[in-house]
Short mmCIF file of N, CA, C and O in Angstrom, two decimals:
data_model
loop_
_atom_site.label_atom_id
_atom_site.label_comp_id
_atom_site.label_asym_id
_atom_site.label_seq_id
_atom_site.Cartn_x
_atom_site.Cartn_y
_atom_site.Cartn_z
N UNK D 877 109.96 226.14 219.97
CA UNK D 877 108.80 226.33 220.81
C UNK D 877 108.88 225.37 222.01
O UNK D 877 109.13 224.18 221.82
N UNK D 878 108.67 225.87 223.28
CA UNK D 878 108.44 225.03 224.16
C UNK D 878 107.72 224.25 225.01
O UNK D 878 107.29 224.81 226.02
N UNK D 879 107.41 222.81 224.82
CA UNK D 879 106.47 222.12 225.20
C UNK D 879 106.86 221.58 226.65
O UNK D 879 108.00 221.20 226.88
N UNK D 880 106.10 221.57 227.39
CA UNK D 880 105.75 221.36 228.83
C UNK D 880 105.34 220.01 229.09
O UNK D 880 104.57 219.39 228.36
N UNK D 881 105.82 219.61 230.06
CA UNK D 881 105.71 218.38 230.26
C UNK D 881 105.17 218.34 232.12
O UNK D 881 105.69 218.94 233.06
N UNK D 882 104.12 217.53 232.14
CA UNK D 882 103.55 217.45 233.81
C UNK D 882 104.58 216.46 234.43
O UNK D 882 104.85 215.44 233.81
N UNK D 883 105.12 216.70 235.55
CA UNK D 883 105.88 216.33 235.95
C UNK D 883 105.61 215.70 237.76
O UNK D 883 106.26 214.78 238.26
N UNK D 884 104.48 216.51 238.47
CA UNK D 884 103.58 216.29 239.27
C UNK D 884 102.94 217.16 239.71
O UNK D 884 102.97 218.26 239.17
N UNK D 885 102.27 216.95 240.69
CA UNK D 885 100.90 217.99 241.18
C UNK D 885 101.60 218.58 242.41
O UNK D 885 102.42 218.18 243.24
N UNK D 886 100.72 220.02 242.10
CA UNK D 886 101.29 221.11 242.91
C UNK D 886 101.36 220.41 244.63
O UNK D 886 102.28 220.29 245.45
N UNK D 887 100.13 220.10 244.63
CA UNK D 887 100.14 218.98 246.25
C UNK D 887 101.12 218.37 246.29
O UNK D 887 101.57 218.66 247.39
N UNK D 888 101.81 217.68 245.81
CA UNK D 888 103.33 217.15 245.92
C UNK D 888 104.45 217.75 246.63
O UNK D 888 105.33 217.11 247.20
N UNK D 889 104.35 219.10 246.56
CA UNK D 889 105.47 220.23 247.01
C UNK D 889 105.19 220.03 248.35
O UNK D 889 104.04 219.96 248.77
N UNK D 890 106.14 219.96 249.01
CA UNK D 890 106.06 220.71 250.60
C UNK D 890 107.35 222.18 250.20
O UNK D 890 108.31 221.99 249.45
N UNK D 891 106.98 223.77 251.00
CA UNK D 891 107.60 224.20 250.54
C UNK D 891 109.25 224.43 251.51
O UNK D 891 109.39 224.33 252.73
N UNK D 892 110.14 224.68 250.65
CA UNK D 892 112.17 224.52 251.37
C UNK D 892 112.67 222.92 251.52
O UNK D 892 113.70 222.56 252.08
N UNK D 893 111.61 221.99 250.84
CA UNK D 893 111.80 220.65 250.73
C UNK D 893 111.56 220.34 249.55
O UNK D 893 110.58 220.59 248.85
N UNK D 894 113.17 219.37 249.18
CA UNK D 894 113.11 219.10 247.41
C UNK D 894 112.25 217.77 247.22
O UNK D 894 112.13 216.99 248.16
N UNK D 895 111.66 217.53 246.00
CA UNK D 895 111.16 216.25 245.36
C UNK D 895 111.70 216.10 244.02
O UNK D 895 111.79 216.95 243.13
N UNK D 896 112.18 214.42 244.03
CA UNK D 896 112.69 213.90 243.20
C UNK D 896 111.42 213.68 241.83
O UNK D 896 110.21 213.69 242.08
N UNK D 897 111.80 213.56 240.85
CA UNK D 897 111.10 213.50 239.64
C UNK D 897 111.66 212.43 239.25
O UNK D 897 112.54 211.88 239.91
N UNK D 898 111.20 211.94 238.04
CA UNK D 898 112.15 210.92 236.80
C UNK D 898 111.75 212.24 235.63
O UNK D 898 110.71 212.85 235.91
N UNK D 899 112.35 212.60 234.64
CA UNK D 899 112.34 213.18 233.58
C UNK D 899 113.11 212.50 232.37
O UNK D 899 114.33 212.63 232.32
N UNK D 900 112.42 211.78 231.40
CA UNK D 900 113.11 211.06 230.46
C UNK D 900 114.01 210.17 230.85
O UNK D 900 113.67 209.00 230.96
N UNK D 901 115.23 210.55 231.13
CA UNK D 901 116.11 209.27 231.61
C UNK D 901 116.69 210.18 232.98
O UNK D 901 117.41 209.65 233.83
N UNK D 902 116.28 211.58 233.04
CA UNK D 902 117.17 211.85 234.37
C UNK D 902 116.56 211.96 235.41
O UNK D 902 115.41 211.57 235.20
N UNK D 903 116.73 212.34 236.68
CA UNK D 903 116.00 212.92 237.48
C UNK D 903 116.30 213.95 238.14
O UNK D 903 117.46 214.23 238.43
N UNK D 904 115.09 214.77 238.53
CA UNK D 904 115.34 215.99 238.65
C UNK D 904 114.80 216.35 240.09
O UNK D 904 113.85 215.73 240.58
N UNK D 905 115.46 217.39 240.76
CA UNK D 905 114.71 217.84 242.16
C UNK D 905 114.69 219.45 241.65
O UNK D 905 115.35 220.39 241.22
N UNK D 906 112.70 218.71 242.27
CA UNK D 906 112.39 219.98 242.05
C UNK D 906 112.04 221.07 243.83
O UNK D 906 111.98 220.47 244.91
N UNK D 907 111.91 222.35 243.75
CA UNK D 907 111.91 222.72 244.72
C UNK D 907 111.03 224.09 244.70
O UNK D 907 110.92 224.84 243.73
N UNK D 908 110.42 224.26 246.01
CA UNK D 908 109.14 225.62 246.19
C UNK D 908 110.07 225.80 247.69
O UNK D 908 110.31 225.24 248.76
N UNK D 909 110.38 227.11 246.81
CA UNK D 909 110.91 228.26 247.61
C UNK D 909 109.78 228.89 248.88
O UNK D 909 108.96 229.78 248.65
N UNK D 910 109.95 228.23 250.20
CA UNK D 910 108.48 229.13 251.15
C UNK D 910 108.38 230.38 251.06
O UNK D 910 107.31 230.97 250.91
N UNK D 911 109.82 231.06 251.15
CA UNK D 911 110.00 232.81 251.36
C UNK D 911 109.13 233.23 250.15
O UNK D 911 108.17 233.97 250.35
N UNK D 912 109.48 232.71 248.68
CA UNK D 912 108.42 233.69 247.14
C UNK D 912 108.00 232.69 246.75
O UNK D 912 107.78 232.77 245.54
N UNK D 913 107.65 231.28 247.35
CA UNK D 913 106.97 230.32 246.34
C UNK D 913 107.47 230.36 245.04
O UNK D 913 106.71 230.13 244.09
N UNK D 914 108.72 230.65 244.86
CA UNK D 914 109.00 230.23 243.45
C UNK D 914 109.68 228.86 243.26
O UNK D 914 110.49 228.30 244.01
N UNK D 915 109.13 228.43 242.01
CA UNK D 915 109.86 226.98 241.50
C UNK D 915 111.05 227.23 240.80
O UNK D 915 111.21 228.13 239.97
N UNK D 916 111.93 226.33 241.20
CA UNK D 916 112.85 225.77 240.77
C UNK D 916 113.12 224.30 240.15
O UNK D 916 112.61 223.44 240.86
N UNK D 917 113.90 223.72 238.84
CA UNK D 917 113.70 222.36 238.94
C UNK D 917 115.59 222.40 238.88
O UNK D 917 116.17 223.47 238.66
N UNK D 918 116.20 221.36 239.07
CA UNK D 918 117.48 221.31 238.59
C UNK D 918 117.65 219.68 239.04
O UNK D 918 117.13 219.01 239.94
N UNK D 919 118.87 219.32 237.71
CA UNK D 919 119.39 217.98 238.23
C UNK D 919 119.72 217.39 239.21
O UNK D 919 120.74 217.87 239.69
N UNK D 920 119.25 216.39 239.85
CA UNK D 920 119.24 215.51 240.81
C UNK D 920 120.89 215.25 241.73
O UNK D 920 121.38 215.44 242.84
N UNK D 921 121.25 214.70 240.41
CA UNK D 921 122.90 214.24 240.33
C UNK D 921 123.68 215.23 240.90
O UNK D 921 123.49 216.28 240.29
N UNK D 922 124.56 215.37 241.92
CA UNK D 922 125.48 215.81 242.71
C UNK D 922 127.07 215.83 242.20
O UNK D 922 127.95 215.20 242.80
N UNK D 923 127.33 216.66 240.96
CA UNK D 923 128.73 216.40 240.15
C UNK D 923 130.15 215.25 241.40
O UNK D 923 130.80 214.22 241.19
N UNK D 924 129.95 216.53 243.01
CA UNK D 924 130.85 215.89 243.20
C UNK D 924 130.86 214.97 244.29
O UNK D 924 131.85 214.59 244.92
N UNK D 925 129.27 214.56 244.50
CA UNK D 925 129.38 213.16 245.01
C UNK D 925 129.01 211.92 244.96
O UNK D 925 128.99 210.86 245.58
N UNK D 926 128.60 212.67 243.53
CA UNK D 926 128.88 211.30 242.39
C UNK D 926 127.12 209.70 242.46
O UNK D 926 126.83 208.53 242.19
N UNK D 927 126.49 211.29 243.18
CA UNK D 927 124.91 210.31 243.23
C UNK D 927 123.96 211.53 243.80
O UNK D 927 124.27 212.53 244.44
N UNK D 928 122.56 211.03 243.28
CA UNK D 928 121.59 211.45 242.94
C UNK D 928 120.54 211.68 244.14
O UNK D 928 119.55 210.99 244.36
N UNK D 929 121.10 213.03 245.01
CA UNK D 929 120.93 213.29 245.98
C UNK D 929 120.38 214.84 246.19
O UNK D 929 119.89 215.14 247.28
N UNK D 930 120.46 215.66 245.30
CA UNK D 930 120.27 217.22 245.52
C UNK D 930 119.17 217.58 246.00
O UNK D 930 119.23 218.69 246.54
N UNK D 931 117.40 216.71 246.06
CA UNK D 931 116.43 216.69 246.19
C UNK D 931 116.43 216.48 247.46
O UNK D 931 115.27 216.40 247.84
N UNK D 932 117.18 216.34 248.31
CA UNK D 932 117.80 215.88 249.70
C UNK D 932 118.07 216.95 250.60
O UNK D 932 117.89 217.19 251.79
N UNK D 933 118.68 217.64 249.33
CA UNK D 933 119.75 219.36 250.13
C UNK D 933 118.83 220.17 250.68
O UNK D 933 117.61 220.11 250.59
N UNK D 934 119.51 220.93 251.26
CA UNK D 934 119.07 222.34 252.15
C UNK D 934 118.61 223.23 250.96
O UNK D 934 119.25 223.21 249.91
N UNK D 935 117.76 223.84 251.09
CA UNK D 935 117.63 224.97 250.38
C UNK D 935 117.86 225.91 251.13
O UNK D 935 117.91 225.59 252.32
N UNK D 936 118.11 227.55 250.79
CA UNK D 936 118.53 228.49 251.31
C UNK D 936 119.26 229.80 250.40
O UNK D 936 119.10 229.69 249.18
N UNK D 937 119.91 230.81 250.80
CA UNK D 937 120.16 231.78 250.17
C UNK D 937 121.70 231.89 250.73
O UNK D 937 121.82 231.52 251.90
N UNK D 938 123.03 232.39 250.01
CA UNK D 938 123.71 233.17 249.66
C UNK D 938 123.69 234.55 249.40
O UNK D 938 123.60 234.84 248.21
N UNK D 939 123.75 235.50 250.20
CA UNK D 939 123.71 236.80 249.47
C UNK D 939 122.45 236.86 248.79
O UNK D 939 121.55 236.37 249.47
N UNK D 940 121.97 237.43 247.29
CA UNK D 940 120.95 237.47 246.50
C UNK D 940 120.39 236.01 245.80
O UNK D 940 119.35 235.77 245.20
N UNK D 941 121.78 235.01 246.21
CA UNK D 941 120.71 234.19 245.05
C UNK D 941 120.59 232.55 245.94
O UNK D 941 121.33 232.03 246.77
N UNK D 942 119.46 232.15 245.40
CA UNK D 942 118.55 231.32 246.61
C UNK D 942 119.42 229.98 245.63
O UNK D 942 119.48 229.75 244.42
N UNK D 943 120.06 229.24 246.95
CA UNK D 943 120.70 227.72 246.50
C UNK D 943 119.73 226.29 247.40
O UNK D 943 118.69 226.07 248.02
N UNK D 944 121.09 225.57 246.85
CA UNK D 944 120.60 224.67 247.40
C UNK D 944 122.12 224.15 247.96
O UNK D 944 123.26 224.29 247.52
N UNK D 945 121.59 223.51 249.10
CA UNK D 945 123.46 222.81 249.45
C UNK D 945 123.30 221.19 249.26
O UNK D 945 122.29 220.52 249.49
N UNK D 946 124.08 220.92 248.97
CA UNK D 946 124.18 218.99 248.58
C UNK D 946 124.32 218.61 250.08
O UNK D 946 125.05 219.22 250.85
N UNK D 947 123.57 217.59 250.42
CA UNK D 947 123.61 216.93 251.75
C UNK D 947 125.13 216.32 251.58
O UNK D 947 125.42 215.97 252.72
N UNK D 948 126.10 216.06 250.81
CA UNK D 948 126.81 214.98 251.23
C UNK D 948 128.12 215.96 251.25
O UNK D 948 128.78 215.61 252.23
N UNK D 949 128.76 217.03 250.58
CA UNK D 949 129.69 217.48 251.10
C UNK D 949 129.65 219.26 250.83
O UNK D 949 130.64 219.99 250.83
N UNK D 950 128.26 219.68 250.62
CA UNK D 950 127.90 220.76 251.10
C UNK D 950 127.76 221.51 250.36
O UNK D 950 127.02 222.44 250.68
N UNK D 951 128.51 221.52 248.70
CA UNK D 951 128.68 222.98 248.01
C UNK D 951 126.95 223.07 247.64
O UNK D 951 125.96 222.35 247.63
N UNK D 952 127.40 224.54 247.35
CA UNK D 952 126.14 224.90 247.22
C UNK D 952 126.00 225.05 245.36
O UNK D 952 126.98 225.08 244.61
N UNK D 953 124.51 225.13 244.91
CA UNK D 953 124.21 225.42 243.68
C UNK D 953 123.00 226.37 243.55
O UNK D 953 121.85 226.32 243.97
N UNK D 954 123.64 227.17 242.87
CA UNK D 954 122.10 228.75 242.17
C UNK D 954 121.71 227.78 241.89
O UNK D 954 122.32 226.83 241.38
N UNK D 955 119.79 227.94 242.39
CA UNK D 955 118.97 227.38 241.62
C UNK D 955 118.27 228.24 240.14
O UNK D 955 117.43 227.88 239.31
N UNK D 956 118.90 229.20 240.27
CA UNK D 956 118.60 230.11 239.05
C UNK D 956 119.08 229.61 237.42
O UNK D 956 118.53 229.38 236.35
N UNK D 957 120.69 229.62 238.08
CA UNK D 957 121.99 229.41 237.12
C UNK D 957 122.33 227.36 237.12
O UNK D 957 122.63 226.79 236.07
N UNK D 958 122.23 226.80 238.14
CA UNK D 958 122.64 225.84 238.40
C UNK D 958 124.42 226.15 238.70
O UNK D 958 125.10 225.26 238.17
N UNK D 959 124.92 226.77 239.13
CA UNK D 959 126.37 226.97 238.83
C UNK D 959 126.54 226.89 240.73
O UNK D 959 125.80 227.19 241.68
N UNK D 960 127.59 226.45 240.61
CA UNK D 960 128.05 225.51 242.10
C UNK D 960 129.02 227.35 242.54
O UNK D 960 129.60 228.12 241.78
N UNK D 961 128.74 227.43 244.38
CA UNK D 961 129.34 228.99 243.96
C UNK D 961 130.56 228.77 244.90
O UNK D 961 131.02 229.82 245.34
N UNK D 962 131.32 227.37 245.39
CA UNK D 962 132.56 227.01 245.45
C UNK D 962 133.37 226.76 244.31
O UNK D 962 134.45 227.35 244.27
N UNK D 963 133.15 226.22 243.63
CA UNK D 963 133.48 226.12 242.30
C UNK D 963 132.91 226.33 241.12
O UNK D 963 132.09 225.57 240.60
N UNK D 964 133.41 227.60 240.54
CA UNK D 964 132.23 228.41 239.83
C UNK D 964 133.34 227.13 238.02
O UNK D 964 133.48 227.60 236.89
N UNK D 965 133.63 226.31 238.25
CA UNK D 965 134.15 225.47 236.78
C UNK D 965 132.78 224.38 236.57
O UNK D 965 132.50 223.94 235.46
N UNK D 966 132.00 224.03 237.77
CA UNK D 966 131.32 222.85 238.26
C UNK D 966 129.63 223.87 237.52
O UNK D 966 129.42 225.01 237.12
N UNK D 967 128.99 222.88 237.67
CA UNK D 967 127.58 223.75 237.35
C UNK D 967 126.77 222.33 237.07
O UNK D 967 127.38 221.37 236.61
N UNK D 968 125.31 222.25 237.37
CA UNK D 968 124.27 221.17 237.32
C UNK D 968 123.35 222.26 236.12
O UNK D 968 123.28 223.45 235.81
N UNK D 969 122.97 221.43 235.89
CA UNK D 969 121.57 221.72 234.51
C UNK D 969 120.27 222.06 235.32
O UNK D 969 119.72 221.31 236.13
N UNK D 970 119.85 223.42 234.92
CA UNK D 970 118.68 223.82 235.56
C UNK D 970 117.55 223.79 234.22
O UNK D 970 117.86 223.92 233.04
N UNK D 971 116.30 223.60 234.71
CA UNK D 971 115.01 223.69 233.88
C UNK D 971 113.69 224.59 233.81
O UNK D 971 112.93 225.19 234.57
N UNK D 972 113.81 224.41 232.89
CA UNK D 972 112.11 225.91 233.03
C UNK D 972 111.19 225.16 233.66
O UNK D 972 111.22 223.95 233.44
N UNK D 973 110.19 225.69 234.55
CA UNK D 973 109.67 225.39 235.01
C UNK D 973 108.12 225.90 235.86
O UNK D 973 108.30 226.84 236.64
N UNK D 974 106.85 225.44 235.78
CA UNK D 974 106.12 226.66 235.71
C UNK D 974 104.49 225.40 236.95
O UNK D 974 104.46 224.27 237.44
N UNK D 975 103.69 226.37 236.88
CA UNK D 975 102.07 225.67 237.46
C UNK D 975 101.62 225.83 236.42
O UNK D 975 101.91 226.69 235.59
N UNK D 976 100.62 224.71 236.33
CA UNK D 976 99.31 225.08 235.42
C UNK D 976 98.18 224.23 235.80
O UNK D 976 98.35 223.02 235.66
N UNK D 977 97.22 224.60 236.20
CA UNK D 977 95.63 224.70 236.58
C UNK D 977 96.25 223.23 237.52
O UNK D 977 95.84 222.14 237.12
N UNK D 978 97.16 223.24 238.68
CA UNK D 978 97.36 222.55 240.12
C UNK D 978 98.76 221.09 239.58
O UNK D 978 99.24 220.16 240.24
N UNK D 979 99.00 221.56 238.12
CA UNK D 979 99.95 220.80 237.83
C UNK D 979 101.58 221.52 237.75
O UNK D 979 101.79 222.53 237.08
N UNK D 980 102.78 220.73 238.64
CA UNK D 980 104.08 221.24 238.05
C UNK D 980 104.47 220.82 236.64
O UNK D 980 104.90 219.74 236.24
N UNK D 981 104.27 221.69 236.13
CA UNK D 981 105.50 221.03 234.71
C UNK D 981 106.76 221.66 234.34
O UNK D 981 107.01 222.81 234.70
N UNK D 982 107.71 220.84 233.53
CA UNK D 982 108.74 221.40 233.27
C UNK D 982 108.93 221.53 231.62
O UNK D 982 108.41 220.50 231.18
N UNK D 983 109.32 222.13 230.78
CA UNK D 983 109.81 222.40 229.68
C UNK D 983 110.91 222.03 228.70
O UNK D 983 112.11 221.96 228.98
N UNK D 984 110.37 221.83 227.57
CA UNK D 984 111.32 220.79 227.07
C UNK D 984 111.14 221.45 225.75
O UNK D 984 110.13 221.83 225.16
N UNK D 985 112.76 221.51 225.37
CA UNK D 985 112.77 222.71 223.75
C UNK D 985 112.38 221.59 222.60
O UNK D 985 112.28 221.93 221.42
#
């Protein structure tokens, strides 16, 4: 079953601009899509530049699926999948993620 965890308030979001979280020991950027207002949360950490920057990146689209690009050497990551789409071996940890009555939370199995 999955329990939800508040993570911050919807006022927090600006939207196509990420915010950093702390989640247990990691941190996470989360992100509101302007085009469908949809949330996204995914790991912070940047596999390949090796620091905790993704909350930083561009958001934007590929074809069908809406990424994000790492400010420091560009690849991009599905915020759907978390899977990097230069190097489909690479992939960041994505999270459920939802509103409830003006709070973001994220989900935790």
């Amino acid at each position: 079953m999955m329990q939800w965890k508040t993570i911050c308030r919807q006022d927090d979001l600006v939207k196509n601009t990420g915010v950093c979280a702390r989640f247990g020991e990691r941190q996470v950027a989360i992100f509101l899509c302007g085009k469908t207002d949809n949330l996204y949360a995914v790991d912070n950490y940047d596999p390949f530049g090796k620091a905790n920057v993704l909350s930083r990146g561009m958001i934007g689209s590929i074809g069908e699926k809406t990424v994000i690009a790492s400010p420091l050497y560009k690849q991009h990551f599905c915020l759907d999948s978390g899977q990097c789409i230069e190097d489909t071996a690479v992939s960041i940890s994505t999270y459920p993620i939802r509103r409830e009555n003006g709070d973001i939370q994220i989900g935790v199995k």
